[in-house]
């Protein structure tokens, strides 16, 4: 596993973003692990997060695209942090764009924040986590309504590696249904590999009991 992936896993723990216990996902699944990017709360954390996302974006998609789109609300700081990191790390000026939950009818009118999306633009979508793949159904129509644009990919922080609407993973379903490439900074398999029965800051994060709970979760919800 690349060192930046190991660093990102530990970064999520330090920021209290990656948690283990008893949770319920947006799709209603009871899960022993949860990723909440709302716990990235400082400038230093967002700067570092943007750097991890920028590396994942560049590794998968290169930099031959025009707009990074982050769905409201969590996608808004992700787009800002990542476009800044792409500029600093790679010298490429990518535009950022997000949507509003409600259309604004005065001043800066419309449904979009940041850069407009224009005919011919190639767009990469950035999200926090995809569990069942439902959010992309709301995001793509907003992007495509802006004109003759080409959504080319989706990047998330963690691939939960579980079923979407069918038996395949949510990211795989998105690839096949919408023709998008997908990538993640890390997968849950990599998280488990890095943390299982290994000490981090004097503590075992994933012990035998938690590993058994994660395995049981994947027996029920794991993708083929």
CSV table of C-alpha atoms in Angstrom, one decimal:
chain,number,residue,atom,x,y,z
A,1,UNK,CA,0.0,0.0,0.0
A,2,UNK,CA,1.3,3.5,-0.9
A,3,UNK,CA,2.5,5.5,2.0
A,4,UNK,CA,0.1,8.4,1.3
A,5,UNK,CA,-2.8,5.9,1.8
A,6,UNK,CA,-1.5,4.9,5.2
A,7,UNK,CA,-1.0,8.5,6.1
A,8,UNK,CA,-4.6,9.3,5.0
A,9,UNK,CA,-6.1,6.5,7.1
A,10,UNK,CA,-4.2,7.8,10.2
A,11,UNK,CA,-5.3,11.3,9.3
A,12,UNK,CA,-8.9,10.3,9.3
A,13,UNK,CA,-8.5,8.8,12.8
A,14,UNK,CA,-6.7,11.9,14.1
A,15,UNK,CA,-9.6,14.1,12.7
A,16,UNK,CA,-12.2,11.8,14.3
A,17,UNK,CA,-13.6,11.3,10.8
A,18,UNK,CA,-13.2,7.5,10.7
A,19,UNK,CA,-15.2,6.0,13.6
A,20,UNK,CA,-15.9,2.4,14.7
A,21,UNK,CA,-19.0,1.4,16.7
A,22,UNK,CA,-22.7,1.1,15.9
A,23,UNK,CA,-24.0,3.4,13.2
A,24,UNK,CA,-26.7,3.6,10.6
A,25,UNK,CA,-25.9,4.8,7.1
A,26,UNK,CA,-28.0,7.1,5.0
A,27,UNK,CA,-29.2,4.0,3.1
A,28,UNK,CA,-30.4,2.5,6.4
A,29,UNK,CA,-27.7,-0.1,6.9
A,30,UNK,CA,-26.4,-0.8,10.4
A,31,UNK,CA,-22.7,-0.6,10.1
A,32,UNK,CA,-19.7,-1.0,12.5
A,33,UNK,CA,-17.7,1.8,10.8
A,34,UNK,CA,-18.6,5.3,9.7
A,35,UNK,CA,-16.9,8.1,7.8
A,36,UNK,CA,-18.1,11.6,8.5
A,37,UNK,CA,-16.2,14.3,6.6
A,38,UNK,CA,-18.0,16.9,8.5
A,39,UNK,CA,-15.3,16.5,11.2
A,40,UNK,CA,-12.7,18.1,9.0
A,41,UNK,CA,-13.0,21.5,10.8
A,42,UNK,CA,-9.8,23.5,10.6
A,43,UNK,CA,-7.9,25.2,7.9
A,44,UNK,CA,-4.9,22.9,8.4
A,45,UNK,CA,-7.1,19.8,8.1
A,46,UNK,CA,-8.9,21.0,4.9
A,47,UNK,CA,-5.5,21.9,3.4
A,48,UNK,CA,-4.2,18.4,4.0
A,49,UNK,CA,-7.5,16.8,2.9
A,50,UNK,CA,-7.3,18.7,-0.4
A,51,UNK,CA,-3.8,17.4,-1.0
A,52,UNK,CA,-5.0,13.7,-0.6
A,53,UNK,CA,-7.9,14.3,-2.9
A,54,UNK,CA,-5.7,16.0,-5.4
A,55,UNK,CA,-3.3,13.0,-5.5
A,56,UNK,CA,-6.2,10.7,-6.0
A,57,UNK,CA,-7.7,12.9,-8.8
A,58,UNK,CA,-4.4,13.3,-10.6
A,59,UNK,CA,-3.5,9.6,-10.3
A,60,UNK,CA,-6.9,8.4,-11.8
A,61,UNK,CA,-8.0,11.2,-14.2
A,62,UNK,CA,-4.9,13.2,-14.9
A,63,UNK,CA,-5.5,17.0,-15.1
A,64,UNK,CA,-7.2,17.1,-18.5
A,65,UNK,CA,-10.5,18.4,-17.2
A,66,UNK,CA,-12.0,21.8,-16.6
A,67,UNK,CA,-14.3,21.7,-13.5
A,68,UNK,CA,-14.4,19.9,-10.2
A,69,UNK,CA,-18.0,19.7,-9.0
A,70,UNK,CA,-18.9,19.1,-5.4
A,71,UNK,CA,-22.6,18.4,-4.5
A,72,UNK,CA,-24.0,20.5,-1.6
A,73,UNK,CA,-23.3,20.7,1.2
A,74,UNK,CA,-20.2,18.6,2.1
A,75,UNK,CA,-18.9,18.8,-1.5
A,76,UNK,CA,-18.5,22.5,-1.3
A,77,UNK,CA,-15.4,22.6,1.0
A,78,UNK,CA,-14.1,19.5,-0.8
A,79,UNK,CA,-14.1,21.3,-4.2
A,80,UNK,CA,-12.4,24.4,-2.8
A,81,UNK,CA,-9.7,22.5,-0.9
A,82,UNK,CA,-8.9,20.2,-3.8
A,83,UNK,CA,-8.8,22.8,-6.5
A,84,UNK,CA,-6.4,24.8,-4.3
A,85,UNK,CA,-4.3,21.7,-3.8
A,86,UNK,CA,-4.2,20.9,-7.5
A,87,UNK,CA,-3.0,24.5,-8.2
A,88,UNK,CA,-0.3,24.3,-5.6
A,89,UNK,CA,0.8,20.7,-6.2
A,90,UNK,CA,0.5,20.5,-10.0
A,91,UNK,CA,0.3,24.1,-11.3
A,92,UNK,CA,-3.0,23.5,-13.0
A,93,UNK,CA,-5.9,25.9,-12.5
A,94,UNK,CA,-9.1,23.9,-12.3
A,95,UNK,CA,-12.4,25.7,-11.8
A,96,UNK,CA,-14.6,24.7,-8.9
A,97,UNK,CA,-18.4,24.5,-8.8
A,98,UNK,CA,-21.1,23.3,-6.4
A,99,UNK,CA,-24.9,23.4,-6.4
A,100,UNK,CA,-27.3,25.1,-4.1
A,101,UNK,CA,-30.1,23.2,-2.4
A,102,UNK,CA,-32.5,26.0,-3.4
A,103,UNK,CA,-32.3,28.1,-6.6
A,104,UNK,CA,-31.4,31.7,-5.8
A,105,UNK,CA,-33.5,34.3,-7.6
A,106,UNK,CA,-31.5,37.5,-6.9
A,107,UNK,CA,-27.9,38.7,-7.1
A,108,UNK,CA,-25.8,35.7,-8.2
A,109,UNK,CA,-28.8,33.8,-9.5
A,110,UNK,CA,-29.3,30.2,-10.3
A,111,UNK,CA,-28.5,26.8,-8.7
A,112,UNK,CA,-24.7,26.9,-9.0
A,113,UNK,CA,-22.0,28.3,-6.8
A,114,UNK,CA,-18.5,29.1,-8.0
A,115,UNK,CA,-17.7,28.7,-11.7
A,116,UNK,CA,-20.4,28.2,-14.3
A,117,UNK,CA,-20.3,25.0,-16.2
A,118,UNK,CA,-20.0,25.7,-20.0
A,119,UNK,CA,-20.4,23.8,-23.2
A,120,UNK,CA,-17.5,21.5,-23.8
A,121,UNK,CA,-16.4,21.3,-20.2
A,122,UNK,CA,-15.1,18.0,-18.8
A,123,UNK,CA,-16.3,17.6,-15.2
A,124,UNK,CA,-15.0,15.5,-12.3
A,125,UNK,CA,-17.4,15.0,-9.4
A,126,UNK,CA,-16.0,14.9,-5.8
A,127,UNK,CA,-17.9,13.4,-2.9
A,128,UNK,CA,-17.1,12.3,0.6
A,129,UNK,CA,-18.3,8.6,0.6
A,130,UNK,CA,-20.6,6.6,-1.6
A,131,UNK,CA,-22.5,3.9,0.1
A,132,UNK,CA,-25.4,2.9,-2.1
A,133,UNK,CA,-24.7,5.3,-5.0
A,134,UNK,CA,-28.0,7.2,-4.6
A,135,UNK,CA,-26.5,10.8,-4.5
A,136,UNK,CA,-25.1,10.6,-8.1
A,137,UNK,CA,-28.7,10.3,-9.3
A,138,UNK,CA,-29.3,13.8,-8.0
A,139,UNK,CA,-25.9,15.2,-9.1
A,140,UNK,CA,-25.7,14.2,-12.7
A,141,UNK,CA,-28.9,15.9,-13.9
A,142,UNK,CA,-27.8,19.2,-12.4
A,143,UNK,CA,-24.5,19.0,-14.3
A,144,UNK,CA,-26.0,17.9,-17.6
A,145,UNK,CA,-28.6,20.6,-17.4
A,146,UNK,CA,-25.9,23.2,-17.8
A,147,UNK,CA,-25.2,22.4,-21.5
A,148,UNK,CA,-23.1,20.1,-23.7
A,149,UNK,CA,-20.8,19.0,-20.9
A,150,UNK,CA,-19.0,15.7,-20.2
A,151,UNK,CA,-18.9,14.3,-16.7
A,152,UNK,CA,-15.9,12.0,-16.8
A,153,UNK,CA,-15.4,10.7,-13.3
A,154,UNK,CA,-16.2,10.5,-9.6
A,155,UNK,CA,-13.7,10.6,-6.7
A,156,UNK,CA,-14.5,9.8,-3.1
A,157,UNK,CA,-12.4,9.6,0.1
A,158,UNK,CA,-13.3,6.1,1.1
A,159,UNK,CA,-14.7,3.2,-1.0
A,160,UNK,CA,-16.9,1.3,1.5
A,161,UNK,CA,-16.8,-1.7,-0.9
A,162,UNK,CA,-20.4,-2.7,-0.4
A,163,UNK,CA,-23.4,-3.4,-2.7
A,164,UNK,CA,-25.2,-0.5,-4.3
A,165,UNK,CA,-28.6,-1.1,-5.7
A,166,UNK,CA,-27.8,-4.7,-6.8
A,167,UNK,CA,-24.9,-7.1,-6.1
A,168,UNK,CA,-22.0,-5.1,-7.4
A,169,UNK,CA,-20.3,-2.3,-5.5
A,170,UNK,CA,-21.8,1.2,-5.6
A,171,UNK,CA,-18.8,2.6,-7.5
A,172,UNK,CA,-18.9,-0.3,-10.0
A,173,UNK,CA,-22.6,0.3,-10.6
A,174,UNK,CA,-21.9,4.0,-11.2
A,175,UNK,CA,-19.3,3.2,-13.7
A,176,UNK,CA,-21.6,0.8,-15.6
A,177,UNK,CA,-24.8,2.9,-15.3
A,178,UNK,CA,-23.4,6.3,-16.1
A,179,UNK,CA,-20.2,5.7,-17.9
A,180,UNK,CA,-18.1,7.4,-15.3
A,181,UNK,CA,-14.7,6.4,-14.1
A,182,UNK,CA,-14.5,6.2,-10.3
A,183,UNK,CA,-11.7,6.2,-7.7
A,184,UNK,CA,-11.2,6.6,-4.0
A,185,UNK,CA,-8.3,7.8,-1.8
A,186,UNK,CA,-8.5,4.5,0.1
A,187,UNK,CA,-10.7,1.4,0.3
A,188,UNK,CA,-12.1,-0.2,3.4
A,189,UNK,CA,-10.0,-3.2,2.7
A,190,UNK,CA,-6.9,-1.0,2.9
A,191,UNK,CA,-8.2,0.6,6.1
A,192,UNK,CA,-8.6,-2.9,7.7
A,193,UNK,CA,-5.2,-4.0,6.4
A,194,UNK,CA,-3.4,-1.0,7.9
A,195,UNK,CA,-5.2,-1.0,11.3
A,196,UNK,CA,-6.0,-4.7,12.1
A,197,UNK,CA,-4.2,-5.7,15.3
A,198,UNK,CA,-1.6,-2.9,14.8
A,199,UNK,CA,-1.0,-0.2,17.4
A,200,UNK,CA,-1.6,3.4,16.4
A,201,UNK,CA,-0.7,5.9,19.1
A,202,UNK,CA,-0.7,3.2,21.8
A,203,UNK,CA,-4.0,1.8,20.8
A,204,UNK,CA,-5.3,-1.1,18.7
A,205,UNK,CA,-8.0,0.4,16.5
A,206,UNK,CA,-9.3,-2.8,14.9
A,207,UNK,CA,-9.1,-5.7,17.3
A,208,UNK,CA,-10.4,-9.3,16.7
A,209,UNK,CA,-13.9,-8.4,17.9
A,210,UNK,CA,-14.2,-5.4,15.6
A,211,UNK,CA,-12.7,-7.3,12.7
A,212,UNK,CA,-15.4,-10.0,13.2
A,213,UNK,CA,-18.1,-7.3,13.1
A,214,UNK,CA,-16.7,-5.8,9.9
A,215,UNK,CA,-16.5,-9.3,8.3
A,216,UNK,CA,-20.1,-10.0,9.3
A,217,UNK,CA,-21.1,-6.7,7.8
A,218,UNK,CA,-19.5,-7.6,4.5
A,219,UNK,CA,-21.1,-11.0,4.5
A,220,UNK,CA,-24.4,-9.2,4.5
A,221,UNK,CA,-23.7,-6.1,2.4
A,222,UNK,CA,-20.4,-6.7,0.6
A,223,UNK,CA,-20.2,-6.4,-3.1
A,224,UNK,CA,-19.4,-9.3,-5.4
